[in-house]
Coordinates of C-alpha atoms in Angstrom, one line a residue:
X8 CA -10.7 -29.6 9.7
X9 CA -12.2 -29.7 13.4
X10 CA -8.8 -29.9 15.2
X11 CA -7.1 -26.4 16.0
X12 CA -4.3 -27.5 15.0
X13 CA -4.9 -28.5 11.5
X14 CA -4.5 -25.7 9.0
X15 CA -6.6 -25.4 6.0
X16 CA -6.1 -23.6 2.5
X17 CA -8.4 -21.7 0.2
X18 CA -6.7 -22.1 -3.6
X19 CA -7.2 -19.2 -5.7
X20 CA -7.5 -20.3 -9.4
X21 CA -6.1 -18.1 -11.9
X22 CA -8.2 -17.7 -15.2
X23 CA -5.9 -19.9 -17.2
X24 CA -6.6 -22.8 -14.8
X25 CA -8.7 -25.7 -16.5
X26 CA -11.9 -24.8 -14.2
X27 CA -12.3 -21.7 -15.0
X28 CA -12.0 -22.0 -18.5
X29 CA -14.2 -24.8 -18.5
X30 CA -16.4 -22.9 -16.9
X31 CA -16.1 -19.9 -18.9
X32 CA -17.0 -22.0 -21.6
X33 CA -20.3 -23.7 -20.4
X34 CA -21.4 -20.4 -19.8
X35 CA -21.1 -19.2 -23.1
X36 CA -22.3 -22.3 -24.6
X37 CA -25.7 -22.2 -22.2
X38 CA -25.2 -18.6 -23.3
X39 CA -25.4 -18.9 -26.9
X40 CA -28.1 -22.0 -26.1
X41 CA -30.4 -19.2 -24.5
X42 CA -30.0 -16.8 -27.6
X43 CA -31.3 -19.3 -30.3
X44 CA -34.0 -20.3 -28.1
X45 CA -35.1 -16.6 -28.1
X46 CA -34.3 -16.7 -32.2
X47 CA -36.2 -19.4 -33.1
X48 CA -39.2 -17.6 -30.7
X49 CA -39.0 -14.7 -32.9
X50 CA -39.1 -16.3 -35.8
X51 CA -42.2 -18.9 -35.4
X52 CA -43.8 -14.9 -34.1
X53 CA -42.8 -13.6 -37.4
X54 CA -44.4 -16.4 -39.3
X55 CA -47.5 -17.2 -37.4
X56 CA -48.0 -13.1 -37.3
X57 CA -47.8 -10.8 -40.3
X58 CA -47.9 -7.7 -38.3
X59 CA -45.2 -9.1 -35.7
X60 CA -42.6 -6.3 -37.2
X61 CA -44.8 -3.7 -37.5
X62 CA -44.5 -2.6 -34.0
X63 CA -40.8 -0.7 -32.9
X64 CA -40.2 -3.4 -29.8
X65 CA -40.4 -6.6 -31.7
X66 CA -37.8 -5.0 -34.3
X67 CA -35.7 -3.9 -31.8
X68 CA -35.9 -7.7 -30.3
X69 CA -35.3 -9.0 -33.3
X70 CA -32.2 -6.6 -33.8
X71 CA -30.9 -7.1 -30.1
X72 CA -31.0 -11.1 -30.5
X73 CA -29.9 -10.9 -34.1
X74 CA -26.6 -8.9 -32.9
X75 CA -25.9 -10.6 -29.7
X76 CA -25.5 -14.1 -31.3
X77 CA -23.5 -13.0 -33.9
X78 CA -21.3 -11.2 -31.0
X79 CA -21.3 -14.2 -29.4
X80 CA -19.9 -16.6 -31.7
X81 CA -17.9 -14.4 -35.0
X82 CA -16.7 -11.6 -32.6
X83 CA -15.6 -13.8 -29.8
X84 CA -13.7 -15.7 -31.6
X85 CA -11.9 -12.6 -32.9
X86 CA -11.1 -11.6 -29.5
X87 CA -9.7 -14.5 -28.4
X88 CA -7.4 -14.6 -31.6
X89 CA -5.9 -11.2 -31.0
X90 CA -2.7 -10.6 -29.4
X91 CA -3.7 -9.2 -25.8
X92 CA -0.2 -7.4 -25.0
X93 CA -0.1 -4.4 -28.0
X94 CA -1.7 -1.0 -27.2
X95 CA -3.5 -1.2 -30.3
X96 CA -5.5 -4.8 -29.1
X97 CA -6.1 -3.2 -25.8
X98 CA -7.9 -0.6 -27.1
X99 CA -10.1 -2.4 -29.6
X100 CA -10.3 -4.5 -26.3
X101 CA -12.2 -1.7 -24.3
X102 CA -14.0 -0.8 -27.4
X103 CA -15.1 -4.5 -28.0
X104 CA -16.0 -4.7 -24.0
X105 CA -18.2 -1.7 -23.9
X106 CA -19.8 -3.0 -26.7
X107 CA -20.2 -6.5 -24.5
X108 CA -21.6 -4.3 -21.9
X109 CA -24.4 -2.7 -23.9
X110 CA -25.6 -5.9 -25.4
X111 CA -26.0 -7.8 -22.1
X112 CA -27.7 -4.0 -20.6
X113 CA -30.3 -4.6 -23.6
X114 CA -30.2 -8.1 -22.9
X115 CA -31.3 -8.1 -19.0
X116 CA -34.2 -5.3 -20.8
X117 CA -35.8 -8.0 -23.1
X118 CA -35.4 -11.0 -20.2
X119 CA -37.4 -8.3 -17.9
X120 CA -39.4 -7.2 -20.7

């Protein structure tokens, strides 16, 4: 690398290589790892305080952590069984996608929150 005269590569790695989807995969593990952290948070809340639900914000926590980790393991493994080339799985594609969107936009709220 410090001669002129050598020539040196940057390898682009499509997403079917075994890096990325290895590393698509830790990152929904740590992903769903985080989620049940926050889970069993609101639960030992719930139990140790009566009035925990009472307020609209813990309820929509609940609700937001409730849907995301059942996104993140039943409907991902729906995606990845459908067949990607058909119009029809496209469009339940862009559909299932926005909904991806919204959950990690309410996500990055209750991390700031």
């Amino acid at each position: 690398p410090g001669s002129p005269s050598e020539t040196s590569y940057i390898l682009c790695e499509g997403p079917e290589s075994h890096r990325v989807q290895h590393l698509l995969h830790l990152c929904h593990t740590l992903s769903i790892a985080i989620l049940l952290f926050f889970a069993l948070e609101l639960c030992l809340r719930i139990w140790s305080n009566s009035d925990f639900l009472a307020h609209p914000l813990h309820k929509l926590d609940v609700a937001l952590v409730s849907l995301s980790l059942l996104f993140d393991t039943a409907v991902v493994a729906y995606i990845e069984s459908i067949d990607q080339k058909s119009d029809a799985s496209r469009r339940q594609r862009e559909g299932i996608d926005l909904v991806t969107a919204l959950l990690i936009l309410l996500r990055a709220w209750r991390l700031v929150r």
